[in-house]
mmCIF file of C-alpha atoms and ligand atoms in Angstrom:
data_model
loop_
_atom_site.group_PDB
_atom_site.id
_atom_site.type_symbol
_atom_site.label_atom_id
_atom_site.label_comp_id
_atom_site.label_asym_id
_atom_site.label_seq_id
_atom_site.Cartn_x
_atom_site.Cartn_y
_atom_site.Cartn_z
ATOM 1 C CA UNK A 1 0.000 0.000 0.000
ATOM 2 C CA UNK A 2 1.257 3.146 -0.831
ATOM 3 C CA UNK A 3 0.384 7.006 0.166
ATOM 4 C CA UNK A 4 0.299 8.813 3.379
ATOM 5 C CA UNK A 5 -1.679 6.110 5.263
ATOM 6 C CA UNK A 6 0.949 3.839 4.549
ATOM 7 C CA UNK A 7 3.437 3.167 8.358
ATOM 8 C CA UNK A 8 4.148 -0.080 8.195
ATOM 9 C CA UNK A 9 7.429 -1.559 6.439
ATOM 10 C CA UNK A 10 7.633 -5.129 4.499
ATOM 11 C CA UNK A 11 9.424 -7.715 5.938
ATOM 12 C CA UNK A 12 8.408 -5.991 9.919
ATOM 13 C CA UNK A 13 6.210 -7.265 12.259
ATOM 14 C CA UNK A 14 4.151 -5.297 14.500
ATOM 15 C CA UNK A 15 3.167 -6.944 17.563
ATOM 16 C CA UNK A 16 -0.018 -4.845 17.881
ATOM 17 C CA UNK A 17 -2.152 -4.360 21.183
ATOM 18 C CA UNK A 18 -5.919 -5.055 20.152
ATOM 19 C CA UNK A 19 -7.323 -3.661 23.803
ATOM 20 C CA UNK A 20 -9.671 -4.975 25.940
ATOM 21 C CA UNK A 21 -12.626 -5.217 23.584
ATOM 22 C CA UNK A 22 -14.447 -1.859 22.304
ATOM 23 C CA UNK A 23 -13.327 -1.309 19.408
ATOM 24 C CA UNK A 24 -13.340 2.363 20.219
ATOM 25 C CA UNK A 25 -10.409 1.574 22.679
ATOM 26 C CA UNK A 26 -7.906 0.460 20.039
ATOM 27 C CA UNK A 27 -5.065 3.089 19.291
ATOM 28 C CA UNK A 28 -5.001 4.933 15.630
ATOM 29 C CA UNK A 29 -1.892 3.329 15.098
ATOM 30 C CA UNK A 30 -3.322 0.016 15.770
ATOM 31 C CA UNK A 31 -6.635 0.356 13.598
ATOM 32 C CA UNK A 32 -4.110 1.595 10.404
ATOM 33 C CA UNK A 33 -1.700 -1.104 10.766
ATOM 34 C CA UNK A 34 -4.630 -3.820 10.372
ATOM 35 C CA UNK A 35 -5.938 -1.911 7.547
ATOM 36 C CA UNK A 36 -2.469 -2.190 5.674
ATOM 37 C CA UNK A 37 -1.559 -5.161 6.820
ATOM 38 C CA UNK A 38 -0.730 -8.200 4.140
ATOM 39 C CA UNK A 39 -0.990 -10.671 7.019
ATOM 40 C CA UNK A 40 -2.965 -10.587 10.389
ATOM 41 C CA UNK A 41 -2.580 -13.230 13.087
ATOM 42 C CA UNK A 42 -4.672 -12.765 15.914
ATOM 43 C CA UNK A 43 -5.441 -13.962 19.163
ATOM 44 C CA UNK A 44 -8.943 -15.217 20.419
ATOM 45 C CA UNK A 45 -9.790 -12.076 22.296
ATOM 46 C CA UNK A 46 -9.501 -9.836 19.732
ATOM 47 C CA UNK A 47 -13.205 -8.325 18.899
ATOM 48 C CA UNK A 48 -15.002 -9.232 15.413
ATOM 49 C CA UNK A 49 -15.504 -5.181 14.933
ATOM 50 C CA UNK A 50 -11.920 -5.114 14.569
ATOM 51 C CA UNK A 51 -11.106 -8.132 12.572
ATOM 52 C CA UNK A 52 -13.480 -6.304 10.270
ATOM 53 C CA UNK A 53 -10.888 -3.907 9.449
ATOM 54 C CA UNK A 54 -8.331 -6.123 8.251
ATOM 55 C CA UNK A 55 -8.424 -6.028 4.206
ATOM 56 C CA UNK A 56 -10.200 -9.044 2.267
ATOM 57 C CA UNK A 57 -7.042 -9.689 0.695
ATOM 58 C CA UNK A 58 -5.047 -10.289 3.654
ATOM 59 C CA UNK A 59 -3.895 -13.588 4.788
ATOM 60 C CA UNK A 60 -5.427 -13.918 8.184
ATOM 61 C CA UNK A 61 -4.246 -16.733 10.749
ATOM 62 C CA UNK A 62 -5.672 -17.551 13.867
ATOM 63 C CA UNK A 63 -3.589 -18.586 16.547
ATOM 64 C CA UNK A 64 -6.610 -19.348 19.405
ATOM 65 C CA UNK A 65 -5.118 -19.230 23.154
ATOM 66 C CA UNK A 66 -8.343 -19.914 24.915
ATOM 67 C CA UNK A 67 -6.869 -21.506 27.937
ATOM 68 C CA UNK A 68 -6.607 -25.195 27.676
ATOM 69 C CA UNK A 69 -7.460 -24.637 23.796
ATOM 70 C CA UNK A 70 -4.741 -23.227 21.951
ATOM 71 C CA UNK A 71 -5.080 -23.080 18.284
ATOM 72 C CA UNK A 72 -1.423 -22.879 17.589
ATOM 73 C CA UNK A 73 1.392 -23.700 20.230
ATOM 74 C CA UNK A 74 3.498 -20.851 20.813
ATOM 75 C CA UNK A 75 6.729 -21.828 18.688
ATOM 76 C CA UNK A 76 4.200 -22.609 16.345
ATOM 77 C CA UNK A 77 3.046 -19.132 15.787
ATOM 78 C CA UNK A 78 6.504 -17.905 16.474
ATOM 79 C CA UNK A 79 7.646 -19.851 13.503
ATOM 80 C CA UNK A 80 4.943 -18.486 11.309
ATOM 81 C CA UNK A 81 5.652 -15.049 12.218
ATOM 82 C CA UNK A 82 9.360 -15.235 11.105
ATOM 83 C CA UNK A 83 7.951 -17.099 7.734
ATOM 84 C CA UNK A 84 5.434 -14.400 7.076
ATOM 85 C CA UNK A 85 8.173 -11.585 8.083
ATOM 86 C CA UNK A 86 10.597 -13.588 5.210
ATOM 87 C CA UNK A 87 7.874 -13.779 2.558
ATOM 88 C CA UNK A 88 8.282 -9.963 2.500
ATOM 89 C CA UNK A 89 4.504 -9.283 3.710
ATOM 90 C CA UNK A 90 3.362 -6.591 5.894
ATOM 91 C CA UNK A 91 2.963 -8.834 9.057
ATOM 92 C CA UNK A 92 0.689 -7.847 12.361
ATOM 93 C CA UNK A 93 0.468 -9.734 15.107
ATOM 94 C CA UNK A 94 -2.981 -8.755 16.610
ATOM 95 C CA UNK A 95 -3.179 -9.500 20.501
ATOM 96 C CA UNK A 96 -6.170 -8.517 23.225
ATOM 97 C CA UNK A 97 -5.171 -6.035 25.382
ATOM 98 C CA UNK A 98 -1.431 -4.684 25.481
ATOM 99 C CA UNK A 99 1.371 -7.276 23.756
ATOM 100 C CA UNK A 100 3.782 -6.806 26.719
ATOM 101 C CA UNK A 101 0.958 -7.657 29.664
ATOM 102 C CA UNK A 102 0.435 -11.414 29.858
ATOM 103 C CA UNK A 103 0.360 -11.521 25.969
ATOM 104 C CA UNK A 104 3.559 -13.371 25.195
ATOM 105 C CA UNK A 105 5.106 -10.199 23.151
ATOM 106 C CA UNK A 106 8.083 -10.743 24.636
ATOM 107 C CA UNK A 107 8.600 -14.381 23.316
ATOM 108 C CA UNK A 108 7.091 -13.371 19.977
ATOM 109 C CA UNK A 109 9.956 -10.250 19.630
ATOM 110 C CA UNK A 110 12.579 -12.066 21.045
ATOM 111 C CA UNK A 111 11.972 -15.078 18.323
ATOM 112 C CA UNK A 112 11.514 -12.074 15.791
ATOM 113 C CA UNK A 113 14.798 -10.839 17.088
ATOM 114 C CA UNK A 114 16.882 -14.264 16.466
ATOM 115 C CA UNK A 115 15.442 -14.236 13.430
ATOM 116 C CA UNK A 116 17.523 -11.440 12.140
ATOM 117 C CA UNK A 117 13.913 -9.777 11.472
ATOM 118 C CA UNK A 118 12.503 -6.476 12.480
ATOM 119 C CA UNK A 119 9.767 -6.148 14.977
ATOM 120 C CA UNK A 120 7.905 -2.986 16.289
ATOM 121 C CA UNK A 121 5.425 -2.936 19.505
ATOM 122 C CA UNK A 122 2.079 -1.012 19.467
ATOM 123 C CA UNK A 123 0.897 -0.857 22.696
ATOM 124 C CA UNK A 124 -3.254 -1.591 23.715
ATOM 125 C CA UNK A 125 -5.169 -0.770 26.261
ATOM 126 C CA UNK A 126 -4.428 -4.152 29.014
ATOM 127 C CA UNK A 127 -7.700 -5.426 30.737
ATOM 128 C CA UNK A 128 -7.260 -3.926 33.932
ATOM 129 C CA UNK A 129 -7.185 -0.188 32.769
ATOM 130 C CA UNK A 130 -10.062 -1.217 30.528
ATOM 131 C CA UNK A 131 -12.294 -2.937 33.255
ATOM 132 C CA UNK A 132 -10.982 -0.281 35.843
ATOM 133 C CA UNK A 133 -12.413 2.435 33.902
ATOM 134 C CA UNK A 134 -15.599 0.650 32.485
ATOM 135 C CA UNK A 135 -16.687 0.112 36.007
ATOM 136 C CA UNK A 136 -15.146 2.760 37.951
ATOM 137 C CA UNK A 137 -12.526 1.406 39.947
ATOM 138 C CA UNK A 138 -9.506 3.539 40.150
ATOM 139 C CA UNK A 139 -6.915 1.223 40.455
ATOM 140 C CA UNK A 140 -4.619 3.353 42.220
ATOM 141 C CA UNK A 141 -6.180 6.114 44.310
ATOM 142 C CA UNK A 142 -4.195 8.986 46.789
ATOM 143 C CA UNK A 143 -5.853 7.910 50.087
ATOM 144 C CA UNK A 144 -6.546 3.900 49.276
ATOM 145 C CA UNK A 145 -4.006 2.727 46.914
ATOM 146 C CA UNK A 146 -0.529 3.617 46.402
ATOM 147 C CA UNK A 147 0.809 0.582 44.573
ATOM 148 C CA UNK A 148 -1.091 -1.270 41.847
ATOM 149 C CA UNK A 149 0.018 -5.082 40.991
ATOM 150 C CA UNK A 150 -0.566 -7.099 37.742
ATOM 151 C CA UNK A 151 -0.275 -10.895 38.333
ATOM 152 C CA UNK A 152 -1.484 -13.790 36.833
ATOM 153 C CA UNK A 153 -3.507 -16.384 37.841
ATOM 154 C CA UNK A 154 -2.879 -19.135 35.295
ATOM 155 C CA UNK A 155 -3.143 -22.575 36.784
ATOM 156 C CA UNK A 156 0.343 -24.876 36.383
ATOM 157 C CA UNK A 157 0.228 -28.204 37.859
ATOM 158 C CA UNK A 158 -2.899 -27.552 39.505
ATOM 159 C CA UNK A 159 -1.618 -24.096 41.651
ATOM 160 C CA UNK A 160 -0.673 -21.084 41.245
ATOM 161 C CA UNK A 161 2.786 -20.033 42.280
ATOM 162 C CA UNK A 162 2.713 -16.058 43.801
ATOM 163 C CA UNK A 163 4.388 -14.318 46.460
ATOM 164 C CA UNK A 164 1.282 -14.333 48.345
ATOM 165 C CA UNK A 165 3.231 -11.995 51.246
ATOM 166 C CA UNK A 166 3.385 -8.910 48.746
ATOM 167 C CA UNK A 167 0.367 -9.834 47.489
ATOM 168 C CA UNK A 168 -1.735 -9.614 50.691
ATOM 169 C CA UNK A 169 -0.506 -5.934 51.696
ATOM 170 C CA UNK A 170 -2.311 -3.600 52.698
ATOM 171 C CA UNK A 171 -2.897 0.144 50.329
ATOM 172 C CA UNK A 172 -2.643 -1.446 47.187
ATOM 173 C CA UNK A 173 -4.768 -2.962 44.455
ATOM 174 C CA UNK A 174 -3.954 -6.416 42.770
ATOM 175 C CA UNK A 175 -5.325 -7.105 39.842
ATOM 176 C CA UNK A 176 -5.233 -10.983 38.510
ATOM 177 C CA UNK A 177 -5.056 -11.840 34.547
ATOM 178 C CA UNK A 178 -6.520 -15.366 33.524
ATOM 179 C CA UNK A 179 -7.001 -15.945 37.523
ATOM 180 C CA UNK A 180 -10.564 -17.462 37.576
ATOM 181 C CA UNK A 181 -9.768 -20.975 37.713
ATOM 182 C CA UNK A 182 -7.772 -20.666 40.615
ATOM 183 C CA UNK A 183 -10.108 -18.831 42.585
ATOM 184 C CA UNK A 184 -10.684 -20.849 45.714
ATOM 185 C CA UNK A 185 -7.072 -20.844 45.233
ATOM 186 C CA UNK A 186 -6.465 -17.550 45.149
ATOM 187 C CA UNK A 187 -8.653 -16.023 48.130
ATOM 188 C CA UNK A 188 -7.692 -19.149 50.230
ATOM 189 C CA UNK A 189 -3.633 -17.758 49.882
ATOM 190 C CA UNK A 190 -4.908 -14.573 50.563
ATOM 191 C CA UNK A 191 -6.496 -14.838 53.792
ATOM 192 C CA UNK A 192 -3.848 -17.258 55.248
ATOM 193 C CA UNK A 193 -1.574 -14.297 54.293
ATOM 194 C CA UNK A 194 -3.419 -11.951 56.078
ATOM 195 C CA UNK A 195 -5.606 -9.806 54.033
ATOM 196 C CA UNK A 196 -8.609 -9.255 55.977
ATOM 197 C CA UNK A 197 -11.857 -11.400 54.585
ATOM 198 C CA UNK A 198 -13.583 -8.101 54.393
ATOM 199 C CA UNK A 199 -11.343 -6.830 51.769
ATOM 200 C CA UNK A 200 -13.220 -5.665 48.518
ATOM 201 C CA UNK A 201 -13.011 -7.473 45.751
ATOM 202 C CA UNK A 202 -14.565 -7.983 42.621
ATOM 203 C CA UNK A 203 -14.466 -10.060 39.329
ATOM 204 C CA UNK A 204 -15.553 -8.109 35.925
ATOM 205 C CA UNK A 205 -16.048 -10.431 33.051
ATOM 206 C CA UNK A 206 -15.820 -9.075 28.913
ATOM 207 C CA UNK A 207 -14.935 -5.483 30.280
ATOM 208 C CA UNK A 208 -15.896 -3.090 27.783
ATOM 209 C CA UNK A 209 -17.882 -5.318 25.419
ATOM 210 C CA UNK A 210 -21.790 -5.657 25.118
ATOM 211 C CA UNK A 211 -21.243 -8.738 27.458
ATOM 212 C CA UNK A 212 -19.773 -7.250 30.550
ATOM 213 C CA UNK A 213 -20.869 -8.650 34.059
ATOM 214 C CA UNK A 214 -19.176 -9.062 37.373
ATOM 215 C CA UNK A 215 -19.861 -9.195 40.704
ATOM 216 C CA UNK A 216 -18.341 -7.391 44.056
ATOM 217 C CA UNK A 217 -17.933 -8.925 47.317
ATOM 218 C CA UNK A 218 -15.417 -9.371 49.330
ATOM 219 C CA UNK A 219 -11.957 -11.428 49.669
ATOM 220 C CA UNK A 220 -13.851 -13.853 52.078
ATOM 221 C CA UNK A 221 -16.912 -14.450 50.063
ATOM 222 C CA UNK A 222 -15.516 -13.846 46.108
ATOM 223 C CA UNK A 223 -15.448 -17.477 44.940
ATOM 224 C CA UNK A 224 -19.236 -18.237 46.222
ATOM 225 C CA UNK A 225 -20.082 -14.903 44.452
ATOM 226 C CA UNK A 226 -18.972 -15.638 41.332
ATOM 227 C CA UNK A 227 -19.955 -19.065 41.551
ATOM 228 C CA UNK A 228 -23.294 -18.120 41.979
ATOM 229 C CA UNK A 229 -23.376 -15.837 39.315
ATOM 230 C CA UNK A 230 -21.761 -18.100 36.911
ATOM 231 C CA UNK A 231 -19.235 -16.294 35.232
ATOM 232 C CA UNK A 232 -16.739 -17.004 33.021
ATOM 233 C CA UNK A 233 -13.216 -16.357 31.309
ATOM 234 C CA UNK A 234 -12.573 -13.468 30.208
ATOM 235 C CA UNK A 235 -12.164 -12.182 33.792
ATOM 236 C CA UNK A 236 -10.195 -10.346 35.954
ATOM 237 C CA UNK A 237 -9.751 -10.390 39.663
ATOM 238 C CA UNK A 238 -9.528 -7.020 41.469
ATOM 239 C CA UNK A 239 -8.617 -6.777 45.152
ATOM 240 C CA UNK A 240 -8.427 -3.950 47.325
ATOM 241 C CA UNK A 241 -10.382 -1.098 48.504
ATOM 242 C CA UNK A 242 -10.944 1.389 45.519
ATOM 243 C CA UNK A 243 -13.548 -1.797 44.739
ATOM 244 C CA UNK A 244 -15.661 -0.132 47.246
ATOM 245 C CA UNK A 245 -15.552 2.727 45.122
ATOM 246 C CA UNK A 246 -16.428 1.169 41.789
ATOM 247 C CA UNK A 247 -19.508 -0.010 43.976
ATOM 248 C CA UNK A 248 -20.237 2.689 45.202
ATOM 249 C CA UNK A 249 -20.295 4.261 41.312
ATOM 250 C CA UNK A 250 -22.440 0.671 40.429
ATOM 251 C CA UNK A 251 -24.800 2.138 43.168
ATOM 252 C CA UNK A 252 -25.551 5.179 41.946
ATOM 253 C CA UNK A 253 -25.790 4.433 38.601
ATOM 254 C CA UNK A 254 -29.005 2.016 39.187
ATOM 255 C CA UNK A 255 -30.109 4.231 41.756
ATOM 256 C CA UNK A 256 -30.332 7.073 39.048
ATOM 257 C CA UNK A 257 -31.551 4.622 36.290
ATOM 258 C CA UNK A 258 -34.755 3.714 38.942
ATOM 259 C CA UNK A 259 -33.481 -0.101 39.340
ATOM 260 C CA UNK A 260 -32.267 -1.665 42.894
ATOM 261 C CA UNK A 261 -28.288 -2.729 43.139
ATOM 262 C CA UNK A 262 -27.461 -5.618 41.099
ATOM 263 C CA UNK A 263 -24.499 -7.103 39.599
ATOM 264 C CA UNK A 264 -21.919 -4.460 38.022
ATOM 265 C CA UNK A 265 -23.178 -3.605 34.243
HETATM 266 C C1 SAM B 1 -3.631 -14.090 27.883
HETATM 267 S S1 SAM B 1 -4.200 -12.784 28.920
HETATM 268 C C2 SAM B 1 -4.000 -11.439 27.818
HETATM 269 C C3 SAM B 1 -3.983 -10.102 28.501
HETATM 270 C C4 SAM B 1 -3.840 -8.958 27.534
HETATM 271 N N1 SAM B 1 -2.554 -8.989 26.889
HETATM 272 C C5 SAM B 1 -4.050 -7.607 28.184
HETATM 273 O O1 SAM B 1 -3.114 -6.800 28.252
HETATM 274 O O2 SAM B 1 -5.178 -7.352 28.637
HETATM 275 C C6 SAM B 1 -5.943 -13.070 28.870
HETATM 276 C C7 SAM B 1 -6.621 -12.631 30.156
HETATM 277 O O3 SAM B 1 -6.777 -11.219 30.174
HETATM 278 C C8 SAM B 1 -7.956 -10.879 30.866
HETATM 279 N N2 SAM B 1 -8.846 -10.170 29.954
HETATM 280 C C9 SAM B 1 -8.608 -9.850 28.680
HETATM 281 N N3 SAM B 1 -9.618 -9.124 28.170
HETATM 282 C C10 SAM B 1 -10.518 -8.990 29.163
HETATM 283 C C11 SAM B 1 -11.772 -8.335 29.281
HETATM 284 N N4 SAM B 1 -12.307 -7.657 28.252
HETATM 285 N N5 SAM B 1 -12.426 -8.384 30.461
HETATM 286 C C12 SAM B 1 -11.892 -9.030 31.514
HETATM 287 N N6 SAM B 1 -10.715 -9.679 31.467
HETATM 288 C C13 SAM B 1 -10.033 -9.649 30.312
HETATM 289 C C14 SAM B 1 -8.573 -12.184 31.366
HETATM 290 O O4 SAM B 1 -8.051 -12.439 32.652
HETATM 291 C C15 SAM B 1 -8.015 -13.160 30.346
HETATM 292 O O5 SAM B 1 -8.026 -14.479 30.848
#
């Protein structure tokens, strides 16, 4: 593609950052990169409004990552990515959220890297910013929150291995990535670690798509919670006591739209 809309170079890959779902979210840099790319391989996350911008002529790959149902392994898509790069093609790697934040960009550039090929990084909008805003939490907040932790929750060999210490400290939010399997897990390590059971807490499924739902509670009673209200992956965990405020916000908002308090919308 030529003209001023062309930025992206042959032979380069951009590992691009797809955002958390709206596709209002996604950078300009992001949304004309798909539109010139020559080859898109995406992620299961990434939103059918912006798959629709990728041209009809593009070679389009998907790569999956559900978890337990990945598409293509990850040397697998590594591999492709360095065989698109060599075909000469304007090459974007299309991942939910930000590439760098649980995403695997780092494996995919380094590979690039070896490869002798070039790579460039478009950040996206990572989940937690996303949900934070969508459902007013502020994840970091002058009187309740002065350190803000990303962790994830993937299950390996049935547990999850975190420095439960740091994470059960007091004036900060945590915020767990892919954590909902391990729930019972997770809240179980808390408490024994000292975070009070009346911590806030909350789990916020497809933030910012037509399918968001979650549910607040609190450290002690989470897993029941969500349990009850059945959700599912996509989901984040958020701990700590700006949750209060997003419920507070949750509150007010169905107290001004005339309905009682339900689950956050
Ligand atoms: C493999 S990680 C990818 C994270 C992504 N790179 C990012 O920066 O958001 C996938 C996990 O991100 C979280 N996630 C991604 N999109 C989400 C959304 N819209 N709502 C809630 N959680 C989301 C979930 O925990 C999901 O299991």
């Amino acid at each position: 593609m030529e003209g001023e809309r062309d930025i992206s170079r042959r032979g380069c890959v951009y590992l691009v950052g797809a955002g958390p779902g709206d596709p209002e979210l996604l950078t300009l840099k992001a949304a004309r990169l798909i539109e010139s790319a020559e080859a898109v391989v995406y992620d299961h996350l990434v939103g059918k409004s912006i798959l629709k911008l990728i041209p009809a002529a593009a070679r389009r790959v998907y790569a999956g990552k559900e978890a337990g149902n990945h598409a293509l392994p990850q040397h697998e898509i590594n591999q492709l990515l360095v065989a698109l790069a060599r075909e000469g093609l304007r090459v974007v790697r299309l991942k939910g959220g930000d590439p760098f934040i649980f995403g695997r960009g780092g494996e995919e550039m380094q590979a690039l890297q070896a490869a002798g090929l070039r790579c460039e990084v478009v950040p996206g909008i990572t989940a937690a910013a996303g949900a934070g805003a969508a459902v007013g939490i502020p994840l970091t907040h002058r009187e309740h929150a002065q350190t803000l932790v990303f962790a994830t929750g993937h299950l390996k060999d049935d547990t999850v291995d975190l420095d439960w210490e740091a994470l059960a400290r007091p004036n900060q939010t945590v915020v767990i990535y892919m954590g909902l399997g391990a729930l019972d897990i997770i809240c179980r390590e808390l408490l024994a670690h000292g975070l009070p059971a009346g911590t806030p807490a909350a789990v916020i499924h497809g933030a910012t798509t037509p399918g968001q739902r979650g549910v607040y509670s609190s450290i002690g009673t989470l897993p029941a919670a969500v349990s009850e209200a059945g959700l599912r992956p996509p989901a984040l965990i958020v701990i700590g006591d700006v949750v209060a405020i997003g419920e507070a916000a949750a509150q007010a908002a169905c107290t001004l739209a005339g309905q009682g308090m339900g689950p956050v919308q």
